[in-house]
Amino acid sequence: MVTTGAPRMKITYATLSADNEELQSAFDRAVTTARGQLGDRYPMLIGDERRFADDQFEDRSPIDANVVVSRFPIGTAKDVQDAIAAARAAFSAWRDLGWRRRIELMRRAADLISERQFEYAALMAIEVGKNRLEALGDVEETADLLRYYSDVMERHQGFVEPMGSLSPTEHTRSVLKPHGVWAVISPFNFPMALSGGPAAGALIAGNTVVMKPSSDAPLLAFKFAEVLREVGVPGGAVNLVTGPGETVGAELEHNPGIDGLVFTGSYEVGMRLYSSFTREYPRPIITEMGGKNPAIVTRSADLDEAAEGVMRSAFGFDGQKCSANSRVYVDRTVARQFVDTLVEKTRKLAVGDPTRRENWMGPVINERALGKFTEAVAEAQHDGGTIEVGGQVLTGDGTQRGFFPTPTVVSGLPLGHRLFHDELFVPFVVIGEVDSLDEALEQANATPYGLTAGIFSRDDTEVRRFLDRIQAGVVYVNRRSGATTGAWPGIQSFGGWKGSGSSGKNGLGPYYVQQFMREQSQTVMGEEPPPA
Ligand code: NAD
């Protein structure tokens, strides 16, 4: 465990650089330690049981596919049923523990996660190929999600709200109560924050959970569940099952013992779950899905700022953030200058093993993702686009054992082209020229997605029009540190509109925890109000 000597500097996704030598060497030490732990076998967590299985899958590093990061069981429907039964058995005790005690446990867990930030980030960098700042950010975001959701619960004193009265002997209050057992299905790209954050929301509200992480990134979700157990969250309150979505995920989807489901992942899987989960009867489901996030650059923009913001959001973690900027609408009069500046900045990006300090970009998650990249490049060329920079896959210095695309900027495609509409989740940004802000807004809104968006403009009227009309759950204006990316708990709440999210309430924000509860109106007759 790397806890000693790790500097306490808060790393967020907007941290531009880390010249702090102490931080760099603490991370290097953590990587060395992490390498010594690779290939271990891990169990599923079912009630108090650590359940291993002969049937396992290998979680391999995208940096070098020969490296097995961890081995986890291929869970069966029976394993999931047992986990649900354990979560159901644990529910009433966890609910009755009360919100004060629950947030105490969550805050303790948050502190442990922060203390182990370097240990976890190093494992994450190897597991999914994040660079060190991104990995450190993911871990610290997890801790801050626990803290922020705990603060929300405390601010609302557990959501017991006195209501009006129609007579002196009538006392009414509105109480939010947990539902029971929630399934938490997570994607690969924020392996800790997007397992831990949703699980924490459900748990703080008083539910118990069955977590199912992505098979590309189960390790950090496992570490999160272990931390909760370590601080005293009872076994049955937090369960973790592993294995493919088609079996393990499907059991969570169909089992009537699941009272609510929170999913983060692709539009395709999310929409399927959204329609099938409520087929028999209404059950709450929160789906956070993909994005095709636009940036608009008007003629009044600071073009260096715009190019920097686009470059960071399009290529940070190889474009594998749901908030990644993947299309830009730039005013025709400044388009060439903007593209040239973007290309110049992109050429300077170092791509390679992301555990090494000098590399800002690493691999994409797997061979399938690399295939999407090469197909998109070929399609862009075939359809008359210009590859301004990138378009290649690295093959030297061991990179051929991983999946390393180069950051790619494409211009010249018609605005209706599929590459302006389909989420690719690779480092590939398309640039379209427009004649006005209105045209840019029309294009920006013309996809089923509505997650994040950004504008670069020095004209207040333009900025106001953008803020009034853009259809997205998270928007940014003139953000050099990321045109469309970089939300942080308690600062930018994060969620999608339209095909990007189902609930209209954002994660990381003030209305999230409430979604894991249902309201009960309690009217009690008597001379005195009932005890709290
Ligand atoms: P994915 O949809 O392939 O997988 C997400 C999870 O769903 C995984 O755990 C997977 O095993 C599971 N799953 C797959 N099929 C299933 C099924 N039939 N039933 C139940 N579960 C099933 O997504 P991914 O590739 O891991 O992640 C990338 C996607 O996630 C992108 O589209 C990205 O935009 C999106 N994402 C969205 C947000 C957000 O907050 N809106 C955040 C991160 C990622």
XYZ file of C-alpha atoms and ligand atoms in Angstrom:
576
model
C 0.000 0.000 0.000
C 1.421 3.403 -0.937
C 0.187 5.803 1.663
C 3.357 7.222 3.125
C 5.097 10.074 1.427
C 2.187 10.710 -0.944
C 1.667 14.450 -1.270
C -1.748 15.899 -0.542
C -2.422 18.009 -3.573
C -5.947 17.917 -4.922
C -5.933 16.550 -8.454
C -9.067 17.212 -10.481
C -9.716 16.807 -14.193
C -9.020 20.508 -14.633
C -5.506 20.175 -13.203
C -3.411 21.296 -16.146
C -0.038 20.016 -15.092
C 1.677 18.582 -12.112
C 5.164 19.952 -11.765
C 5.165 18.703 -8.222
C 8.153 16.324 -8.107
C 6.977 14.744 -4.892
C 3.716 13.813 -6.590
C 5.483 12.407 -9.628
C 7.814 10.207 -7.650
C 5.003 9.016 -5.359
C 3.139 7.914 -8.472
C 6.216 6.176 -9.887
C 6.642 4.259 -6.628
C 2.966 3.320 -6.677
C 3.300 1.946 -10.225
C 6.206 -0.239 -9.139
C 4.151 -1.586 -6.241
C 1.098 -2.092 -8.477
C 3.131 -4.133 -10.966
C 3.968 -6.529 -8.153
C 0.243 -7.190 -7.606
C -0.736 -7.926 -11.187
C -2.400 -11.168 -12.150
C -3.950 -11.849 -8.734
C -7.226 -13.732 -8.426
C -10.135 -11.867 -6.904
C -13.518 -13.063 -5.661
C -17.041 -11.794 -6.021
C -18.443 -10.296 -2.832
C -21.737 -11.911 -1.879
C -22.976 -11.145 1.598
C -20.067 -11.932 3.887
C -18.712 -14.487 1.457
C -15.727 -13.981 -0.845
C -16.757 -16.239 -3.688
C -14.092 -17.487 -6.091
C -14.836 -19.593 -9.151
C -12.895 -21.924 -11.403
C -14.440 -20.198 -14.351
C -12.608 -16.873 -14.567
C -11.966 -14.088 -17.011
C -8.750 -12.157 -17.376
C -8.747 -8.399 -17.074
C -5.892 -7.439 -19.409
C -4.085 -4.133 -19.719
C -4.726 -2.141 -22.901
C -1.141 -0.899 -22.642
C 0.137 -4.427 -23.226
C -2.404 -7.167 -23.810
C 0.086 -9.741 -22.520
C -0.290 -8.252 -19.047
C -3.057 -9.777 -16.945
C -4.105 -7.180 -14.386
C -6.531 -9.345 -12.451
C -8.639 -12.473 -12.684
C -12.283 -12.391 -11.686
C -15.026 -15.030 -11.672
C -17.374 -15.378 -14.588
C -20.473 -15.009 -12.447
C -23.554 -17.121 -13.058
C -27.241 -16.319 -12.684
C -27.113 -18.229 -9.370
C -24.313 -15.983 -8.087
C -26.378 -12.913 -8.923
C -29.457 -14.413 -7.259
C -27.398 -15.075 -4.123
C -26.062 -11.519 -4.141
C -29.590 -10.142 -4.462
C -30.774 -12.367 -1.622
C -27.883 -11.133 0.549
C -28.708 -7.511 -0.291
C -32.390 -8.064 0.547
C -31.509 -9.701 3.862
C -29.265 -6.771 4.781
C -31.688 -4.028 3.746
C -33.749 -3.369 6.862
C -30.726 -3.228 9.182
C -28.902 -0.844 6.834
C -31.972 1.364 6.477
C -32.588 1.365 10.215
C -28.982 2.277 10.946
C -30.051 5.815 10.056
C -28.561 8.366 7.730
C -26.228 9.890 10.327
C -24.386 6.640 10.883
C -24.403 5.829 7.175
C -22.722 9.086 6.207
C -20.222 8.654 8.993
C -19.167 5.370 7.357
C -19.101 6.966 3.903
C -16.930 9.834 5.083
C -14.518 7.397 6.663
C -14.411 5.446 3.403
C -13.760 8.679 1.490
C -10.774 9.447 3.691
C -9.336 5.967 3.188
C -9.750 6.276 -0.584
C -7.963 9.638 -0.550
C -5.192 8.188 1.575
C -4.737 5.393 -0.978
C -5.099 7.670 -3.976
C -1.726 6.729 -5.434
C -2.088 2.994 -4.899
C -5.479 2.908 -6.617
C -4.528 5.338 -9.377
C -1.488 3.270 -10.334
C -3.612 0.129 -10.636
C -6.175 2.067 -12.652
C -3.556 3.459 -15.019
C -2.461 -0.087 -15.802
C -5.991 -1.483 -15.914
C -7.574 1.023 -18.305
C -4.666 3.082 -19.647
C -5.322 6.447 -17.984
C -2.459 8.858 -17.550
C -1.433 9.676 -14.017
C -3.419 12.874 -13.578
C -6.562 11.303 -14.988
C -6.186 8.242 -12.767
C -5.452 10.288 -9.656
C -8.472 12.444 -10.535
C -10.762 9.425 -10.864
C -9.816 8.155 -7.415
C -10.169 11.539 -5.754
C -13.459 12.124 -7.522
C -14.745 8.894 -5.971
C -13.819 10.132 -2.514
C -15.418 13.520 -3.180
C -18.598 11.875 -4.450
C -18.939 10.093 -1.119
C -18.300 13.349 0.714
C -20.629 15.414 -1.427
C -23.570 12.988 -1.312
C -23.075 12.710 2.460
C -23.188 16.497 2.717
C -26.430 16.590 0.724
C -28.019 14.044 3.049
C -26.872 16.040 6.049
C -27.983 19.376 4.650
C -31.481 17.944 4.263
C -31.321 16.141 7.610
C -32.293 12.848 5.987
C -35.105 14.403 3.936
C -37.840 14.680 6.533
C -39.791 17.794 5.657
C -42.569 19.264 7.872
C -45.678 20.074 5.837
C -48.684 22.338 6.401
C -51.617 21.510 8.644
C -55.380 21.867 8.199
C -56.173 21.571 11.898
C -54.225 21.949 15.151
C -54.423 18.202 15.804
C -53.101 17.136 12.404
C -49.342 16.809 11.879
C -47.947 15.993 8.471
C -44.462 15.459 7.149
C -42.983 14.311 3.884
C -40.343 11.611 4.272
C -38.022 10.204 1.611
C -37.364 6.506 2.101
C -35.089 4.007 0.362
C -36.550 1.489 -2.069
C -34.605 -1.635 -1.150
C -31.992 -3.231 -3.394
C -30.357 -1.347 -6.270
C -28.283 -2.810 -9.068
C -25.302 -0.643 -10.031
C -24.006 -1.368 -13.549
C -20.883 0.562 -14.528
C -18.731 1.279 -17.590
C -14.993 0.840 -17.990
C -13.971 4.453 -18.368
C -14.259 5.795 -14.802
C -13.749 2.462 -13.108
C -13.878 3.774 -9.562
C -15.907 6.990 -9.738
C -18.738 5.489 -11.777
C -18.981 2.354 -9.665
C -18.432 4.147 -6.376
C -20.494 7.285 -7.021
C -23.770 5.591 -7.964
C -23.300 2.899 -5.298
C -22.697 5.620 -2.705
C -25.822 7.509 -3.793
C -27.918 4.376 -3.294
C -26.258 3.400 -0.009
C -26.409 6.835 1.609
C -30.118 6.892 0.814
C -30.467 3.644 2.786
C -30.602 1.064 -0.006
C -28.350 -1.944 -0.321
C -26.545 -2.602 -3.609
C -25.374 -5.267 -6.006
C -22.566 -3.818 -8.113
C -21.629 -5.103 -11.557
C -18.531 -3.468 -12.997
C -17.365 -3.620 -16.600
C -15.349 -6.744 -17.444
C -12.711 -4.399 -18.910
C -12.265 -2.771 -15.506
C -13.491 -4.759 -12.507
C -10.539 -4.150 -10.188
C -11.192 -0.615 -8.960
C -14.869 -1.337 -8.316
C -13.734 -4.285 -6.240
C -11.302 -2.069 -4.313
C -14.135 0.385 -3.674
C -16.428 -2.337 -2.299
C -13.610 -3.610 -0.100
C -13.013 -0.157 1.384
C -16.672 0.067 2.347
C -16.465 -3.278 4.093
C -13.262 -2.222 5.800
C -14.889 0.827 7.398
C -17.783 -1.278 8.660
C -20.459 -1.297 5.970
C -22.060 -4.732 6.480
C -21.274 -7.383 3.881
C -24.796 -7.737 2.567
C -25.213 -4.002 2.068
C -22.568 -3.955 -0.655
C -22.246 -6.931 -2.980
C -20.235 -7.248 -6.146
C -20.719 -9.692 -8.997
C -18.542 -9.930 -12.080
C -18.912 -11.316 -15.573
C -20.517 -10.491 -18.899
C -23.430 -8.115 -19.292
C -25.404 -10.678 -21.238
C -25.644 -13.066 -18.262
C -24.770 -11.282 -15.027
C -26.229 -7.956 -16.216
C -29.292 -9.664 -17.634
C -30.057 -11.369 -14.309
C -29.899 -7.986 -12.584
C -32.207 -6.600 -15.219
C -34.859 -9.313 -14.925
C -34.711 -10.428 -11.296
C -37.760 -9.099 -9.404
C -35.613 -8.811 -6.264
C -34.030 -5.679 -7.730
C -36.008 -2.583 -6.735
C -34.035 -0.018 -8.726
C -31.264 0.073 -11.289
C -28.608 2.680 -11.951
C -26.743 2.192 -15.195
C -23.882 4.142 -16.720
C -22.723 3.092 -20.168
C -23.600 3.138 -23.824
C -26.839 4.355 -25.372
C -27.518 0.923 -26.881
C -27.346 -1.014 -23.613
C -28.920 1.797 -21.565
C -31.959 2.157 -23.812
C -32.528 -1.568 -23.842
C -32.435 -1.653 -20.046
C -34.636 1.422 -19.841
C -37.437 -0.184 -21.792
C -37.159 -3.693 -20.396
C -36.576 -2.963 -16.699
C -40.061 -1.517 -16.264
C -41.903 -3.950 -18.496
C -43.685 -5.810 -15.674
C -44.285 -2.879 -13.295
C -42.761 0.533 -12.605
C -39.340 0.383 -10.985
C -36.966 3.338 -10.825
C -34.134 3.257 -13.329
C -31.470 5.880 -13.835
C -29.559 5.559 -17.087
C -26.564 7.756 -17.849
C -25.526 7.145 -21.435
C -23.278 8.305 -24.242
C -22.597 11.636 -25.858
C -21.519 13.286 -29.086
C -20.460 16.480 -27.461
C -20.102 19.601 -29.576
C -17.909 22.655 -29.171
C -18.787 25.866 -30.983
C -16.088 28.357 -31.959
C -17.396 31.721 -33.083
C -15.471 34.384 -34.961
C -15.045 36.363 -31.740
C -13.345 33.458 -29.948
C -9.838 33.477 -28.563
C -8.613 30.802 -30.977
C -5.708 29.636 -28.870
C -8.018 29.137 -25.905
C -10.527 27.338 -28.128
C -7.916 25.033 -29.664
C -6.472 24.209 -26.256
C -9.921 23.483 -24.794
C -10.880 21.285 -27.758
C -7.556 19.451 -27.748
C -7.859 18.634 -24.044
C -11.465 17.469 -24.285
C -11.136 15.563 -27.555
C -7.984 13.679 -26.625
C -7.929 13.483 -22.803
C -8.041 9.763 -21.939
C -8.066 9.122 -25.686
C -11.554 10.547 -26.194
C -12.964 7.828 -23.934
C -14.961 10.113 -21.689
C -18.704 10.349 -22.112
C -18.102 14.114 -22.044
C -15.342 14.007 -24.709
C -15.551 16.668 -27.380
C -15.944 14.845 -30.676
C -17.261 17.520 -33.051
C -16.538 21.212 -33.495
C -18.586 23.809 -35.371
C -16.326 26.701 -36.215
C -17.152 29.947 -37.965
C -15.922 29.692 -41.551
C -13.956 32.964 -41.349
C -11.680 31.659 -38.589
C -11.801 27.953 -39.410
C -8.360 27.627 -41.027
C -6.599 29.456 -38.249
C -8.429 27.434 -35.621
C -7.618 24.101 -37.277
C -3.964 25.037 -37.714
C -3.694 25.935 -34.043
C -5.441 22.727 -33.022
C -3.158 20.668 -35.260
C -0.076 22.370 -33.852
C -1.135 21.577 -30.303
C -2.158 18.016 -31.193
C 1.213 17.275 -32.807
C 2.880 17.999 -29.480
C 0.889 15.367 -27.591
C 2.961 12.452 -26.416
C 1.304 9.073 -26.918
C 2.640 5.935 -25.263
C 2.636 3.989 -22.027
C 0.508 6.304 -19.855
C 2.084 5.130 -16.610
C 5.154 7.051 -17.760
C 5.244 10.692 -16.848
C 6.054 11.955 -20.322
C 2.987 10.459 -22.005
C -0.259 12.387 -21.959
C -2.211 9.874 -24.008
C -2.261 6.105 -23.765
C -4.163 3.280 -25.416
C -7.862 2.801 -26.057
C -9.485 0.116 -23.990
C -9.449 -2.873 -26.349
C -9.065 -4.153 -29.864
C -12.699 -3.407 -30.691
C -12.197 0.258 -29.811
C -9.057 0.380 -31.950
C -11.070 -1.131 -34.799
C -13.638 1.654 -34.456
C -10.828 4.171 -34.779
C -9.264 2.665 -37.894
C -12.679 2.265 -39.521
C -13.539 5.891 -38.815
C -10.263 7.055 -40.351
C -10.829 4.961 -43.478
C -14.425 6.130 -43.742
C -13.457 9.795 -43.375
C -10.855 9.443 -46.138
C -13.242 7.534 -48.360
C -15.942 10.174 -47.956
C -13.733 13.120 -48.880
C -12.546 14.216 -45.451
C -9.042 15.518 -44.765
C -7.003 13.959 -41.974
C -5.380 17.135 -40.637
C -3.301 15.210 -38.127
C -3.182 11.658 -36.768
C -5.035 8.792 -38.369
C -2.384 6.247 -37.446
C -1.900 3.462 -34.967
C 1.410 3.222 -33.106
C 3.396 0.054 -33.615
C 6.905 0.651 -32.222
C 8.447 0.268 -28.745
C 6.043 -2.398 -27.552
C 2.960 -0.351 -28.436
C 2.006 -3.099 -30.888
C 1.067 -5.218 -27.868
C -1.482 -2.576 -26.879
C -4.028 -0.388 -28.666
C -2.541 3.014 -29.399
C -4.288 5.306 -31.892
C -2.882 8.757 -32.557
C -5.000 11.848 -31.846
C -6.892 12.646 -35.025
C -8.458 15.818 -36.407
C -10.646 15.525 -39.499
C -12.066 18.358 -41.594
C -14.021 18.629 -44.819
C -16.822 16.114 -44.178
C -20.431 17.166 -44.824
C -22.184 18.203 -41.600
C -24.755 15.436 -42.031
C -22.065 12.719 -42.099
C -22.431 9.903 -39.581
C -19.085 10.829 -38.021
C -20.762 14.036 -36.798
C -23.517 12.014 -35.102
C -22.311 8.621 -33.891
C -20.382 8.276 -30.662
C -17.028 6.611 -31.398
C -15.301 6.875 -28.015
C -11.828 7.180 -29.555
C -9.460 10.156 -30.077
C -11.139 11.427 -33.218
C -12.651 14.894 -33.628
C -14.465 16.202 -36.699
C -14.451 19.887 -37.601
C -17.355 21.430 -39.486
C -17.511 24.954 -40.856
C -20.623 27.081 -40.287
C -21.761 30.558 -41.288
C -23.406 31.643 -38.056
C -23.947 30.828 -34.421
C -27.528 29.853 -35.237
C -26.323 27.271 -37.725
C -23.801 25.981 -35.181
C -26.514 25.640 -32.544
C -28.839 23.882 -34.952
C -26.106 21.366 -35.798
C -25.041 21.002 -32.185
C -28.606 20.092 -31.177
C -29.211 17.803 -34.144
C -28.256 14.495 -32.511
C -30.175 12.236 -30.138
C -27.523 12.978 -27.506
C -27.425 15.902 -25.073
C -24.675 15.368 -22.540
C -22.082 18.166 -22.580
C -21.329 21.128 -24.852
C -19.017 24.117 -24.988
C -18.642 27.462 -26.686
C -15.708 29.774 -27.276
C -16.820 33.355 -27.814
C -15.941 36.784 -26.464
C -19.367 38.179 -27.315
C -21.831 38.223 -24.409
C -24.852 38.100 -26.696
C -23.527 34.956 -28.358
C -22.799 33.362 -25.020
C -26.305 34.131 -23.794
C -27.848 32.659 -26.939
C -25.771 29.532 -26.519
C -26.789 29.142 -22.870
C -30.450 29.680 -23.780
C -30.600 27.250 -26.652
C -28.083 24.478 -26.269
C -29.623 21.109 -25.445
C -27.206 19.502 -23.001
C -27.043 18.745 -19.304
C -23.545 20.187 -18.738
C -22.267 23.258 -20.564
C -19.083 25.278 -20.477
C -18.100 28.689 -21.807
C -14.507 29.561 -22.785
C -12.969 26.724 -20.816
C -9.311 26.326 -21.703
C -8.891 23.351 -19.360
C -11.533 21.412 -21.323
C -14.141 22.566 -23.842
C -16.678 19.952 -22.732
C -14.994 17.829 -20.045
C -13.874 18.014 -16.442
C -16.886 18.000 -14.109
C -16.260 17.712 -10.384
C -18.605 16.707 -7.530
C -20.320 19.652 -5.903
C -19.070 21.975 -8.653
C -20.443 20.818 -12.002
C -23.359 18.451 -11.620
C -23.157 15.933 -14.442
C -25.911 14.263 -16.454
C -27.427 14.065 -19.889
C -30.524 15.321 -21.657
C -32.328 13.482 -24.458
C -30.590 10.195 -25.364
C -27.767 10.866 -22.910
C -29.680 10.382 -19.683
C -33.074 9.417 -18.411
C -33.662 11.240 -15.181
C -33.138 14.945 -15.816
C -31.217 15.072 -12.521
C -27.462 15.084 -12.631
C -24.892 13.019 -10.800
C -22.315 14.985 -8.772
C -25.084 17.446 -7.929
C -27.666 18.430 -5.326
C -30.572 16.286 -6.606
C -28.821 12.957 -7.079
C -29.271 11.128 -3.771
C -33.014 11.866 -3.775
C -33.416 9.695 -6.859
C -32.670 6.606 -4.792
C -35.627 7.289 -2.488
C -39.403 7.422 -2.697
C -41.649 9.841 -0.915
C -44.084 9.020 1.844
C -46.540 11.549 3.235
C -47.216 10.864 6.916
C -50.224 12.468 8.606
C -50.537 11.734 12.323
C -53.483 13.013 14.376
C -52.858 14.097 17.964
C -52.237 17.045 20.286
C -48.461 16.869 19.768
C -46.441 16.164 16.621
C -45.038 12.602 16.565
C -41.400 12.167 17.590
C -38.824 12.570 14.799
P -21.278 -0.541 -22.186
O -22.669 -0.069 -22.390
O -20.690 -1.445 -23.177
O -21.183 -1.303 -20.774
C -21.604 -0.699 -19.576
C -21.939 -1.797 -18.570
O -23.114 -2.473 -19.011
C -20.855 -2.847 -18.409
O -20.738 -3.210 -17.054
C -21.401 -3.993 -19.240
O -20.921 -5.253 -18.827
C -22.891 -3.865 -18.955
N -23.758 -4.540 -19.918
C -23.518 -4.814 -21.211
N -24.558 -5.472 -21.757
C -25.486 -5.594 -20.786
C -26.781 -6.173 -20.717
N -27.320 -6.780 -21.772
N -27.466 -6.112 -19.559
C -26.938 -5.508 -18.491
N -25.702 -4.955 -18.476
C -24.987 -4.999 -19.614
O -20.368 0.764 -21.985
P -18.773 0.888 -21.862
O -18.147 0.596 -23.170
O -18.280 0.163 -20.656
O -18.628 2.446 -21.541
C -18.602 3.429 -22.520
C -19.966 4.055 -22.706
O -20.437 4.580 -21.478
C -19.932 5.237 -23.664
O -21.076 5.209 -24.466
C -19.959 6.441 -22.725
O -20.437 7.614 -23.319
C -20.849 5.938 -21.642
N -20.652 6.678 -20.396
C -21.617 7.550 -19.996
C -21.420 8.299 -18.835
C -22.442 9.283 -18.354
O -22.338 9.740 -17.223
N -23.425 9.658 -19.160
C -20.241 8.158 -18.124
C -19.288 7.240 -18.575
C -19.496 6.504 -19.709
